[in-house]
Short mmCIF file of C-alpha atoms and ligand atoms in Angstrom, two decimals:
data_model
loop_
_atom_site.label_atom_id
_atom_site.label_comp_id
_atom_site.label_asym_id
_atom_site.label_seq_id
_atom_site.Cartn_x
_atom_site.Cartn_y
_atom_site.Cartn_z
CA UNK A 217 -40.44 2.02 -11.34
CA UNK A 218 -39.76 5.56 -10.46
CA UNK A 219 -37.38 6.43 -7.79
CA UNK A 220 -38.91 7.31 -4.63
CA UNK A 221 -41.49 4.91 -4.97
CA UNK A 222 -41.92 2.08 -1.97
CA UNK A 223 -44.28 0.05 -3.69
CA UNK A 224 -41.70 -2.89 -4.98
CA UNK A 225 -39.87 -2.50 -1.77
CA UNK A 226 -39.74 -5.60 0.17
CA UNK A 227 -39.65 -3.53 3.71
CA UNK A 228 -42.42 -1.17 2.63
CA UNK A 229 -45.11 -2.46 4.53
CA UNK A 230 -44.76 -0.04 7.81
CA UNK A 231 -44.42 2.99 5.88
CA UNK A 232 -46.69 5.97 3.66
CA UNK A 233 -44.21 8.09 2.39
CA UNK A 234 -42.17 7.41 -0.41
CA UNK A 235 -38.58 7.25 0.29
CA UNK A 236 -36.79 10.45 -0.80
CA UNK A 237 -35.07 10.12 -4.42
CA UNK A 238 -31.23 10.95 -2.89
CA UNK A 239 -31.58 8.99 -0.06
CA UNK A 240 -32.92 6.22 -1.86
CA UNK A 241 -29.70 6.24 -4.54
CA UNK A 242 -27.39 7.71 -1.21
CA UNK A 243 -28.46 4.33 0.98
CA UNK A 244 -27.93 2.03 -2.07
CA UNK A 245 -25.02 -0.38 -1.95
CA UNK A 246 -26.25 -2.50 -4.91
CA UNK A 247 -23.60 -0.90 -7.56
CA UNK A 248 -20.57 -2.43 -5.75
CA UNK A 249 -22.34 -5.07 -4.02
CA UNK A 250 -23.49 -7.00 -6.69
CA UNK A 251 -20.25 -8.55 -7.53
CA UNK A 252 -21.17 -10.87 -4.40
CA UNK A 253 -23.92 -12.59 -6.55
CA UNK A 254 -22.47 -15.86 -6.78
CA UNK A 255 -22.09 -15.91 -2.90
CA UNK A 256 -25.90 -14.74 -2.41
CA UNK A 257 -27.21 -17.27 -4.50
CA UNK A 258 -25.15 -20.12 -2.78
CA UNK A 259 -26.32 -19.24 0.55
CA UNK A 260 -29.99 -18.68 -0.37
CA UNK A 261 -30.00 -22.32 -1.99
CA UNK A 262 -28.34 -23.52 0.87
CA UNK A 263 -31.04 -21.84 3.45
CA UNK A 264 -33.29 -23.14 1.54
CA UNK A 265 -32.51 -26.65 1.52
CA UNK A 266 -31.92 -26.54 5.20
CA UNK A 267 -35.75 -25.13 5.34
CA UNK A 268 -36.78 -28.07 3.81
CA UNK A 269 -34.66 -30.14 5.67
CA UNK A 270 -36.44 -29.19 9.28
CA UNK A 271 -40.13 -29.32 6.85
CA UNK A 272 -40.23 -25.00 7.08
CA UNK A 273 -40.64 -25.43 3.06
CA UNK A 274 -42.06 -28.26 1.03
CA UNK A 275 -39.89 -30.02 -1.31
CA UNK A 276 -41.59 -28.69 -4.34
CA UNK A 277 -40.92 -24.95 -3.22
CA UNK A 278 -37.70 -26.07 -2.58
CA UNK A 279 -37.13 -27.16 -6.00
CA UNK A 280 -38.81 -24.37 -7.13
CA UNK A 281 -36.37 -21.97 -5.38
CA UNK A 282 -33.18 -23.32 -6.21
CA UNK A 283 -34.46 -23.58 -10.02
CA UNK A 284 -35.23 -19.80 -9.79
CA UNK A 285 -32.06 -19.14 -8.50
CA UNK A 286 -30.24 -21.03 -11.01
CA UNK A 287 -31.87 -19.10 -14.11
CA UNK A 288 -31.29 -15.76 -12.32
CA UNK A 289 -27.87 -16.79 -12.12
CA UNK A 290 -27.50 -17.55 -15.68
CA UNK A 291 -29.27 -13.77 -16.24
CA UNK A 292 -26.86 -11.85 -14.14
CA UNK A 293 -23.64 -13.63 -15.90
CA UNK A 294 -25.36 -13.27 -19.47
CA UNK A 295 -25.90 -9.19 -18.73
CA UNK A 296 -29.22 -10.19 -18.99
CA UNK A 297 -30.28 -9.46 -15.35
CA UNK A 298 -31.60 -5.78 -14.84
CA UNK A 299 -29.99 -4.49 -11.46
CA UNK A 300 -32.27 -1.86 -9.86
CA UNK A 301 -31.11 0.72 -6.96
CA UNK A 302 -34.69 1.24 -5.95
CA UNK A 303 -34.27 -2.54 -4.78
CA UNK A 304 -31.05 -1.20 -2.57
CA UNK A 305 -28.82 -4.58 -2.64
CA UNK A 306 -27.77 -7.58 -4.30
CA UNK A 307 -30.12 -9.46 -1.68
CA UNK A 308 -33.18 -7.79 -2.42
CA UNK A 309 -32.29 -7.73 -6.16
CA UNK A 310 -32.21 -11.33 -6.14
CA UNK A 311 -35.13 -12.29 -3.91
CA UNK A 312 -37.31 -9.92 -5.49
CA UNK A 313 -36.39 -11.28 -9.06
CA UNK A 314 -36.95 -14.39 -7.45
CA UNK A 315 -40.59 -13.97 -6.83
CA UNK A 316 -41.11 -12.66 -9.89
CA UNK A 317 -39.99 -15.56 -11.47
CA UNK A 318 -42.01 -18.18 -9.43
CA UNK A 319 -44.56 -16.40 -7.67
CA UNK A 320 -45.27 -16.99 -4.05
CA UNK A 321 -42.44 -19.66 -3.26
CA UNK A 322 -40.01 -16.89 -3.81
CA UNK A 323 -41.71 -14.91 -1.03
CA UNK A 324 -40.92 -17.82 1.61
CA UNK A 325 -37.08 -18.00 0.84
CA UNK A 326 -36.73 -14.96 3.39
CA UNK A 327 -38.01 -17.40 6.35
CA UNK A 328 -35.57 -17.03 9.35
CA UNK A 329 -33.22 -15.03 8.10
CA UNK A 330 -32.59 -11.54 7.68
CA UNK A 331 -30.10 -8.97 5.41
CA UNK A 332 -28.02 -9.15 8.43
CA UNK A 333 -26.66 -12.70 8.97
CA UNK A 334 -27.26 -13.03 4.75
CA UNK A 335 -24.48 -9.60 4.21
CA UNK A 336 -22.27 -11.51 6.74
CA UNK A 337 -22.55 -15.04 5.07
CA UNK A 338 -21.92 -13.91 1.60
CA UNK A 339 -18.85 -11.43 2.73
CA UNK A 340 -17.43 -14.94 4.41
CA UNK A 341 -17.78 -16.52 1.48
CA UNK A 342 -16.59 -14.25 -1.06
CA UNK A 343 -13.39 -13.12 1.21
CA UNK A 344 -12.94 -17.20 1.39
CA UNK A 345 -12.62 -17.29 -2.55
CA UNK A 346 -10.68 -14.14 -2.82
CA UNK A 347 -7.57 -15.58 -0.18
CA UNK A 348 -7.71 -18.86 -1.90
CA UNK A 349 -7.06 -16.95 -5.34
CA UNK A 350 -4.77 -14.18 -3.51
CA UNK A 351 -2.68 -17.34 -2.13
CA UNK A 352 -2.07 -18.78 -5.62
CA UNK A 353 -0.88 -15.55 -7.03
CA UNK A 354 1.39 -15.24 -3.95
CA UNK A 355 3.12 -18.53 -4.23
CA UNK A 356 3.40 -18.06 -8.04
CA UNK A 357 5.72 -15.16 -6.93
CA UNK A 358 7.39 -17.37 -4.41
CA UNK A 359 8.54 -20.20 -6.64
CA UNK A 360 9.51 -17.43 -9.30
CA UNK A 361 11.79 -15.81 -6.27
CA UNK A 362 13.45 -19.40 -5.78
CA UNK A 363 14.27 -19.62 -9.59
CA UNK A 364 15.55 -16.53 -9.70
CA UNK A 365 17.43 -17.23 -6.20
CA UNK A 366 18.65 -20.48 -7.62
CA UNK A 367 20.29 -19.14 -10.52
CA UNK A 368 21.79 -16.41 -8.56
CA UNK A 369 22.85 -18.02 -5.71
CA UNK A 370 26.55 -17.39 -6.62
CA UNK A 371 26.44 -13.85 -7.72
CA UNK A 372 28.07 -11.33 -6.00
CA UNK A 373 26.44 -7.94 -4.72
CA UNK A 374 26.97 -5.37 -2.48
CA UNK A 375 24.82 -6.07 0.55
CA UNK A 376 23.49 -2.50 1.96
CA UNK A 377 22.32 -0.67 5.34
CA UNK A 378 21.68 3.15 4.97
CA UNK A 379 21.68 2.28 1.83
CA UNK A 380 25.77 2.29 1.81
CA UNK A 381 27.35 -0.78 1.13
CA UNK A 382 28.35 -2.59 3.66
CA UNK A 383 28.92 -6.26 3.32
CA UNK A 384 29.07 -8.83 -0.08
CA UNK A 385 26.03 -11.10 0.07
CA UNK A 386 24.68 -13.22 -2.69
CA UNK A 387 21.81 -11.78 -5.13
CA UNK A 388 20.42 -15.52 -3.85
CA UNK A 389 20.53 -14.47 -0.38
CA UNK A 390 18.90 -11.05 -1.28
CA UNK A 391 16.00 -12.70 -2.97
CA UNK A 392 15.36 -14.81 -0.70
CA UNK A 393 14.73 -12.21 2.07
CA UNK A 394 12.33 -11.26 -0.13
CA UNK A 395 10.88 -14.65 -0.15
CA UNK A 396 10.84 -15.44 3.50
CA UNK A 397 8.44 -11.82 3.73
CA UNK A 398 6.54 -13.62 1.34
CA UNK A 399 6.48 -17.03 2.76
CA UNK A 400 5.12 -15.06 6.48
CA UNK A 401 2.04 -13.28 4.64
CA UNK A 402 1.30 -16.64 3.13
CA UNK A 403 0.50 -18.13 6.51
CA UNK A 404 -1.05 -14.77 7.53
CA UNK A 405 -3.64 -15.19 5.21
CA UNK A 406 -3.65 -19.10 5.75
CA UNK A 407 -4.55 -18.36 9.35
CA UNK A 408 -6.57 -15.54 8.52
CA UNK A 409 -8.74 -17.91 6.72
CA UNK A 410 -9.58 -19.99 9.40
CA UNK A 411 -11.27 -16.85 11.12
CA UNK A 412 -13.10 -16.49 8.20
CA UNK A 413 -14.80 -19.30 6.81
CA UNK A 414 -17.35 -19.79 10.06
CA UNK A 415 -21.23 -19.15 9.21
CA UNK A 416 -23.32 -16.72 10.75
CA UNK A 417 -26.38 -17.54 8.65
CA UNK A 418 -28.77 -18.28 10.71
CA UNK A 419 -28.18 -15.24 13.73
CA UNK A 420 -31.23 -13.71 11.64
CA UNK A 421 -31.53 -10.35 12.31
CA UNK A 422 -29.59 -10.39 15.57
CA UNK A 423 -30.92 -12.66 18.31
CA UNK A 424 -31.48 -15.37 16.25
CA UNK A 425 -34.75 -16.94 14.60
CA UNK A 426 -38.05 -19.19 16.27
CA UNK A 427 -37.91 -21.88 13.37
CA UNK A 428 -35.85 -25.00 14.18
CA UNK A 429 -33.24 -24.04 11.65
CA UNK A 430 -30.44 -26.70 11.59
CA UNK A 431 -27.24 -24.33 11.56
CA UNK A 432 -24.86 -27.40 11.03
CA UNK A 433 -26.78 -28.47 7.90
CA UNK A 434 -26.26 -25.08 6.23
CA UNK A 435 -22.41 -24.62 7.48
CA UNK A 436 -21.41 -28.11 5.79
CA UNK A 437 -23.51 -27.65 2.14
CA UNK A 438 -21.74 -23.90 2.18
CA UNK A 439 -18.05 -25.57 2.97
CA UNK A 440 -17.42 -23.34 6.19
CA UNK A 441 -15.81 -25.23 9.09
CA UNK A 442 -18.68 -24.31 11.46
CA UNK A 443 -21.14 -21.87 12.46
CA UNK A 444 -20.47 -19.18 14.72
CA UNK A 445 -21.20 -19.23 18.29
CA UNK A 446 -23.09 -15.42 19.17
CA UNK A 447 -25.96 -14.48 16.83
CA UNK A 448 -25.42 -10.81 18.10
CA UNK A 449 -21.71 -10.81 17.20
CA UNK A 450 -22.21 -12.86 14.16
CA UNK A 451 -24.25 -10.13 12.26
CA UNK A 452 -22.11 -7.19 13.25
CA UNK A 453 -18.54 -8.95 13.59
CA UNK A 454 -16.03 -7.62 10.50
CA UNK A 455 -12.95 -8.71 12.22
CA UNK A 456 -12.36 -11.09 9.97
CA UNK A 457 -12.20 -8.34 7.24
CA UNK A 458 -10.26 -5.91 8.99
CA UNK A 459 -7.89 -8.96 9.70
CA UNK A 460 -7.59 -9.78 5.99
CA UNK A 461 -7.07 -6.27 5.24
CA UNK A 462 -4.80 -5.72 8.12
CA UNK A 463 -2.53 -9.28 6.24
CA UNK A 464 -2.97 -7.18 3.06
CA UNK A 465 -1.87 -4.03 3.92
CA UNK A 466 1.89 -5.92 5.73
CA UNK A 467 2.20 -7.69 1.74
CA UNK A 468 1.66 -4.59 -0.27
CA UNK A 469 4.48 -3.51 2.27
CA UNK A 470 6.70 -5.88 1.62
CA UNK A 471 5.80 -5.63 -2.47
CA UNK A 472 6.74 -2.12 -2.02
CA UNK A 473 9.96 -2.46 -0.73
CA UNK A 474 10.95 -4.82 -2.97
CA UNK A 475 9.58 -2.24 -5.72
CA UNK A 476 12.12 0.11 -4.26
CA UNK A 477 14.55 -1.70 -4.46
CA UNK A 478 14.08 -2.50 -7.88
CA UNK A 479 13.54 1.19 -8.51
CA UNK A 480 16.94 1.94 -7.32
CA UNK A 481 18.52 -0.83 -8.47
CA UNK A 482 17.19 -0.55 -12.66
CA UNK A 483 18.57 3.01 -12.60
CA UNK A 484 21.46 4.39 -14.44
CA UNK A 485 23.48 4.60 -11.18
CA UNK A 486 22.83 1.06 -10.14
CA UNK A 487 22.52 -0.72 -13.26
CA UNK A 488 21.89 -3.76 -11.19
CA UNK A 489 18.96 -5.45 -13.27
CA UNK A 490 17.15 -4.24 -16.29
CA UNK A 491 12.94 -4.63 -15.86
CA UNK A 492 11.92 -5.93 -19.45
CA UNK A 493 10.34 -3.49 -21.64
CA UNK A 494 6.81 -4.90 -21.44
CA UNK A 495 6.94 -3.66 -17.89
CA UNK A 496 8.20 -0.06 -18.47
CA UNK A 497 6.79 2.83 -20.18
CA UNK A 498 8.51 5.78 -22.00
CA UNK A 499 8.31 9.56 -21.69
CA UNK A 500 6.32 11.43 -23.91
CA UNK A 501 9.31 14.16 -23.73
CA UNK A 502 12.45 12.45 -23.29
CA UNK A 503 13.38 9.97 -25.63
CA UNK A 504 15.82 8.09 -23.26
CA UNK A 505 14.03 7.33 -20.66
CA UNK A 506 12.59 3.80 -20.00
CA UNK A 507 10.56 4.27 -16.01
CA UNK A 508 10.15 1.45 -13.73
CA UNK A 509 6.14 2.28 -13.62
CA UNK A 510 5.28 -0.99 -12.41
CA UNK A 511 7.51 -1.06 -9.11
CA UNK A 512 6.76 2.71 -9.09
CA UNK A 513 3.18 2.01 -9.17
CA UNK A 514 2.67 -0.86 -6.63
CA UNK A 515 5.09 0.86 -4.49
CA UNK A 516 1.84 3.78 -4.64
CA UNK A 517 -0.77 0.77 -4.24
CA UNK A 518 0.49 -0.37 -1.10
CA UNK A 519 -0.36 3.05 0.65
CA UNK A 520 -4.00 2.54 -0.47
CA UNK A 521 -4.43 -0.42 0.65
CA UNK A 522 -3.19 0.62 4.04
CA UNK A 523 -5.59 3.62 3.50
CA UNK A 524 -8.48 1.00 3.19
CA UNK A 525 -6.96 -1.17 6.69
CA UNK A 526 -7.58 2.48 8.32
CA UNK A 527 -11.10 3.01 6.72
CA UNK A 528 -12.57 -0.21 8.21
CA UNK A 529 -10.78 -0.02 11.81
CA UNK A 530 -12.34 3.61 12.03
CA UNK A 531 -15.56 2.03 10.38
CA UNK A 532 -16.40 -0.49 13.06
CA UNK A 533 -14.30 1.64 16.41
CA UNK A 534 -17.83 2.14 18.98
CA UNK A 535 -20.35 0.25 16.92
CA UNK A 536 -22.69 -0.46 19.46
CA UNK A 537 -24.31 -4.28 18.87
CA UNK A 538 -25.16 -5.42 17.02
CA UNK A 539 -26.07 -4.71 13.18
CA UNK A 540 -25.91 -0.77 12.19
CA UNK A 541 -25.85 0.49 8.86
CA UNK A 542 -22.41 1.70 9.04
CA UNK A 543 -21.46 -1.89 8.06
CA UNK A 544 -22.44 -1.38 4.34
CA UNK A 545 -19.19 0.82 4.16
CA UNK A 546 -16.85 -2.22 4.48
CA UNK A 547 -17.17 -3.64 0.72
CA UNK A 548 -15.72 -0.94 -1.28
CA UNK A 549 -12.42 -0.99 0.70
CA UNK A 550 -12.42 -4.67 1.32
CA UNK A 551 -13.39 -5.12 -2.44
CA UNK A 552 -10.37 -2.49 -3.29
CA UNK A 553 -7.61 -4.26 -1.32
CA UNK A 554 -8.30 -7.64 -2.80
CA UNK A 555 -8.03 -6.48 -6.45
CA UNK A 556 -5.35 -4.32 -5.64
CA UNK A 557 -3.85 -7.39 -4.55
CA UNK A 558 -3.96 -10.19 -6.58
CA UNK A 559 -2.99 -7.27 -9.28
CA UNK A 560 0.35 -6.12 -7.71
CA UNK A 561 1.24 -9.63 -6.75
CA UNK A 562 0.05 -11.30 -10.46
CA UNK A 563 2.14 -8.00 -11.88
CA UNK A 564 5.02 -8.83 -9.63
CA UNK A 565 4.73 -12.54 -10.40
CA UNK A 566 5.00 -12.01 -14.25
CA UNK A 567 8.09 -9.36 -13.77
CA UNK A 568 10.28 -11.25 -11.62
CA UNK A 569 10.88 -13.81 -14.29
CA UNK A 570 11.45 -11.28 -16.84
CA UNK A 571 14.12 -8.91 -15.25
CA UNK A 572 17.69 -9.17 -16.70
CA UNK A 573 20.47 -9.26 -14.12
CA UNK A 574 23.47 -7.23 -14.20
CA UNK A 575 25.97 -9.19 -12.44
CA UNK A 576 29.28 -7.71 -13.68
CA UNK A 577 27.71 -4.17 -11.98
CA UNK A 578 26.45 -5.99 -8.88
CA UNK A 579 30.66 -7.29 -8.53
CA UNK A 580 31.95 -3.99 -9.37
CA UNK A 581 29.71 -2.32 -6.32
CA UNK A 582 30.50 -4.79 -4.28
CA UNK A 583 33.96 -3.65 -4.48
CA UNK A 584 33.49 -0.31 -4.93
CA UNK A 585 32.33 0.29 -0.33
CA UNK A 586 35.09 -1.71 1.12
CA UNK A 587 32.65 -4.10 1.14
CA UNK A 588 35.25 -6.34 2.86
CA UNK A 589 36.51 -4.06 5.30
CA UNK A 590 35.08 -6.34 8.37
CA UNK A 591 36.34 -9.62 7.28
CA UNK A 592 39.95 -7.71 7.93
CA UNK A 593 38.92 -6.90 11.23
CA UNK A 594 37.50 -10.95 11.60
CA UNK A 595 41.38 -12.07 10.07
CA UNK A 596 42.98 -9.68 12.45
CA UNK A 597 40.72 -11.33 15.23
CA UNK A 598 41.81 -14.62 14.28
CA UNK A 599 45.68 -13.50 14.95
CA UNK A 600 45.20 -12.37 17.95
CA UNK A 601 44.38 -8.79 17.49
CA UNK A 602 41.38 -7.77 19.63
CA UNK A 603 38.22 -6.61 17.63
CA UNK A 604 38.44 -2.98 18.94
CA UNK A 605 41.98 -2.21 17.63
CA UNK A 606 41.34 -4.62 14.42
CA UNK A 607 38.69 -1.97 13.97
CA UNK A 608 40.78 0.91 14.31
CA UNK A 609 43.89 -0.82 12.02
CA UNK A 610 41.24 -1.25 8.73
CA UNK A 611 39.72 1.98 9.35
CA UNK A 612 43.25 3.95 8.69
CA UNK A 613 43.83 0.91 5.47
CA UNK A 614 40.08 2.10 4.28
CA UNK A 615 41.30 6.14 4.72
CA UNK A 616 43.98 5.23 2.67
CA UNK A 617 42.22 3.53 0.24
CA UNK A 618 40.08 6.66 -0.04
CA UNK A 619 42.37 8.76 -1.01
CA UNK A 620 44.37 6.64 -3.52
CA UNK A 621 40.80 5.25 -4.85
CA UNK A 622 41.66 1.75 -4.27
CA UNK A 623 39.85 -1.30 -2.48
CA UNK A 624 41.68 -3.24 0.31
CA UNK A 625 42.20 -6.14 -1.84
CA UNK A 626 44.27 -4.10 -4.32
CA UNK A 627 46.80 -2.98 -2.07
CA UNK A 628 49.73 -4.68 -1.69
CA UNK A 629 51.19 -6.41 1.38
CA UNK A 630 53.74 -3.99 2.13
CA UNK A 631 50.94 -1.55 2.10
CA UNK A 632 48.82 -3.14 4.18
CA UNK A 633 51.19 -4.11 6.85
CA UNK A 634 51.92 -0.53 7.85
CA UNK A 635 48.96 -0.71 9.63
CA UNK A 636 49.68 -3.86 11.55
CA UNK A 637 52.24 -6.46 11.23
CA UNK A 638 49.71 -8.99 12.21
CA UNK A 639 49.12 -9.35 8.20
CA UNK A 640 50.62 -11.57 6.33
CA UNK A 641 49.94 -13.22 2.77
CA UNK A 642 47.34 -15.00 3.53
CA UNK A 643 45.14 -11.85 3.97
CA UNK A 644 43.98 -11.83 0.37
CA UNK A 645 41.77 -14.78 0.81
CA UNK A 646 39.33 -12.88 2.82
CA UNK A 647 39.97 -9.65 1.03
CA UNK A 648 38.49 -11.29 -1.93
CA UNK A 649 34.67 -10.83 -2.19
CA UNK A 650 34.42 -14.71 -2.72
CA UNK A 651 36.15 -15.44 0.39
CA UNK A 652 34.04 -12.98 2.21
CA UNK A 653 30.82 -14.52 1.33
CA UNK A 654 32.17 -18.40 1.44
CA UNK A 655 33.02 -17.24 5.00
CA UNK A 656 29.77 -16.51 6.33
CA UNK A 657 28.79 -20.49 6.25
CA UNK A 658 26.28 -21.06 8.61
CA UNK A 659 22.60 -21.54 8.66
CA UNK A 660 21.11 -17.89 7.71
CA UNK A 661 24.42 -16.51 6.20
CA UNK A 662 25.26 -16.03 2.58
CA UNK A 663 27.55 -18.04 1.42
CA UNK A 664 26.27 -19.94 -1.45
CA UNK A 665 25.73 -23.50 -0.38
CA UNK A 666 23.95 -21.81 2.50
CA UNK A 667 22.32 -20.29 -0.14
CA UNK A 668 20.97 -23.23 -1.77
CA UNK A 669 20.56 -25.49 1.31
CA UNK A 670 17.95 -22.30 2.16
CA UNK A 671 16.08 -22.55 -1.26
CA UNK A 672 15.85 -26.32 -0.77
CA UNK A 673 14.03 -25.94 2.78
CA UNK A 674 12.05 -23.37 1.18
CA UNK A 675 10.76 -25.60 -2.00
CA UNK A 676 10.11 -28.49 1.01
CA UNK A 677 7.90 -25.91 2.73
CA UNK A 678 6.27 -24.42 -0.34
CA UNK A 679 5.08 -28.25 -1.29
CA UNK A 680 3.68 -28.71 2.61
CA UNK A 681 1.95 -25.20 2.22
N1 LIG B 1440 -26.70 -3.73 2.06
C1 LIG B 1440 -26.62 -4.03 3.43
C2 LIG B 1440 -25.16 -4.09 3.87
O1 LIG B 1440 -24.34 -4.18 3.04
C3 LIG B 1440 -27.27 -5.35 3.71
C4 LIG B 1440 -27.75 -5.50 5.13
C5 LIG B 1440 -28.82 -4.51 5.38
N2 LIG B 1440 -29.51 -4.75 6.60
C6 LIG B 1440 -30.32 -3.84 7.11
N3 LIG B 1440 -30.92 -4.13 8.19
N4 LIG B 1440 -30.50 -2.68 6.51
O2 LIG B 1440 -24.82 -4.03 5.04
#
């Protein structure tokens, strides 16, 4: 068919001219929107079951519908299926390779519904597969934190604000902030879900249609929980993307400040962990370098994703009710986020595993800031000192140690006591970093049977998730 020509068009009834050529390819979503097949088919077989159902269709178009759809199911995944643009979308794509196929029954399959509630039903139920796969990748990354966490729930590291070491903390404890970020976007997206998987098949174009469709019938053979309550909001509500997207764009923040970190941490200066070479590339000038792309990269990601949250609040802010074309502009950036999702997090998933860990350079770091400088204030505390003038005595011991380039805990007694003759021998069991991180034993804090107590609850929850 040539472009421009209305003949095959399934709307072309009203109209005499041909549509213009660049409009026709400019109006076209059918490119990105035919990855929804799958979803179009289901619903179509489901509407027309529920046609039946109510006596709309006979039983033998019926039959003949959901047979059609099967083989042009089979086409599309076999490459054998010939998309057209002139036929704008994966909807009218379908149904008019439908009615090719079987001849007038394929012309009734359109009964009560419209491109409208259809667009919104198969966006539900695509969105509904993509969390469910999204949520697998994302607790594949959890449990992989909690290994990791488990195995390093004794190591020692400095623990960091301004990015100057401030207190020891376990690498366990470190990782596992990571995982409780993790563990919050999980239920996000749980919760997120719930929004999503309602049905508004069956709004029709927007106020609904004059058959005696039975909407409950439909929900339950598509798996949604229910079908929505507003025809008008049903066609032109995308909250439920924006929602998903808005869940998204909070993970790929959290990925990329763990991909700092890891940045930072895999450099020279750090030396903290090494990323395994399968997840690093080289420079094409400088033979010594091996980059931290991947970190690097989803660190990037997580801006465009945030990009796309920004795309589809600005896409829907004033839509008047209820369906407007504007809404064709919400796959590409809801399509974007979800594979730039379950990339960075399968990525991230695969990595975690693999990273060496440094933990003789984490200890010497965590020496290196006076890491331990409060827990002499806390001792001082404990002898009566009060916590302003502790503060004051360890700040002149730190100066010191400044200048002669030594920590606290290498300084002798006699040294230490010219500050205040509060200390006494006993100081260098919290001047250790041990002590200082078997001191901060409560639920939350780092000590390491904290530690592990922490990863236990979090395996409990993971199996209840
Ligand atoms: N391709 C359209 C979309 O993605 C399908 C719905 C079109 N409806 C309409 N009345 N033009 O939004």
């Amino acid at each position: 068919m040539a472009a421009g020509d209305t003949s095959n068009k399934l709307w072309a009834g009203r109209f005499t001219e041909p549509t213009d050529a660049f409009v026709e390819a400019f109006t076209a979503s059918v490119e990105f929107d035919q990855r929804m097949y799958k979803q179009d088919i289901a619903g179509s077989m489901a509407h027309a079951r529920m046609l039946a159902h109510i006596g709309v269709l006979s039983d033998s178009d019926r039959d003949a519908i959901v047979g059609g759809l099967q083989s042009i199911e089979k086409e599309i995944e076999t490459g054998e299926f010939e998309w057209s643009v002139a036929l704008e979308d994966v909807h009218m794509n379908i149904e008019a390779r439908l009615t090719e196929k079987i001849g007038i029954a394929g012309k009734k399959l359109h009964t009560g519904r419209s491109r409208n509630d259809q667009v919104a039903t198969d966006m539900r139920l695509y969105l509904r597969d993509a969390i469910d796969q999204i949520a697998i990748e994302l607790q594949r990354l959890q449990n992989a934190l909690l290994d990791v966490a488990a195995n390093e729930a004794e190591t020692v590291m400095p623990g960091f604000t301004h990015l100057q070491v401030a207190q020891p903390v376990t690498l366990g404890h470190h990782l596992m902030a990571w995982f409780e970020m993790l563990s919050r976007d999980y239920d996000r997206l749980k919760d997120c879900r719930k929004r999503v998987n309602v049905m508004p098949l069956g709004s029709a174009a927007l106020a609904g249609t004059s058959y005696p469709i039975d909407r409950a019938y439909t929900a339950e053979l598509l798996g949604f929980d229910a079908p929505t309550e507003n025809s008008l909001d049903s066609v032109s509500d995308r909250d439920f993307i924006i929602e998903f997207n808005a869940a998204a764009a909070l993970l790929m923040t959290h990925l990329s400040r763990f991909s700092e970190e890891l940045v930072v941490w895999s450099s020279a200066q750090f030396g903290f962990v090494e990323l395994s070479d399968s997840f690093c590339t080289g420079s094409s000038i400088m033979p010594q370098k091996k980059n931290p792309d991947v970190p690097e990269l989803v660190r990037g990601k997580a801006g465009r994703v945030t990009g796309n949250l920004i795309s589809l609040l600005m896409l829907m802010k004033a839509q008047p009710l209820a369906y407007n074309k504007d809404n064709q502009e919400d796959k590409e950036p809801l399509f974007d986020t979800i594979d730039t999702l379950r990339g960075s997090l399968k990525v991230f998933a695969d990595m975690i595993p693999a990273m060496a860990i440094n933990r003789e350079n984490m200890a010497k770091a965590a020496l290196q800031g006076f890491s331990t400088a409060t827990d002499l204030a806390d001792y001082l505390v404990r002898k009566g000192v009060a916590f302003r003038d502790a503060h004051e005595v360890v700040g002149k011991a730190v100066r010191l140690g400044v200048e002669q380039s030594k920590d606290l805990s290498e300084m002798t007694l006699d040294e230490l006591r010219r500050f205040s003759d509060a200390i006494e021998s006993d100081v260098f069991d919290v001047l250790t970093l041990e002590g200082s991180l078997a001191a901060r034993d409560h639920l939350g804090g780092t000590a390491p049977n904290q530690v592990r107590a922490a990863i236990k609850r979090a395996r409990a929850r993971m199996l209840s998730a």
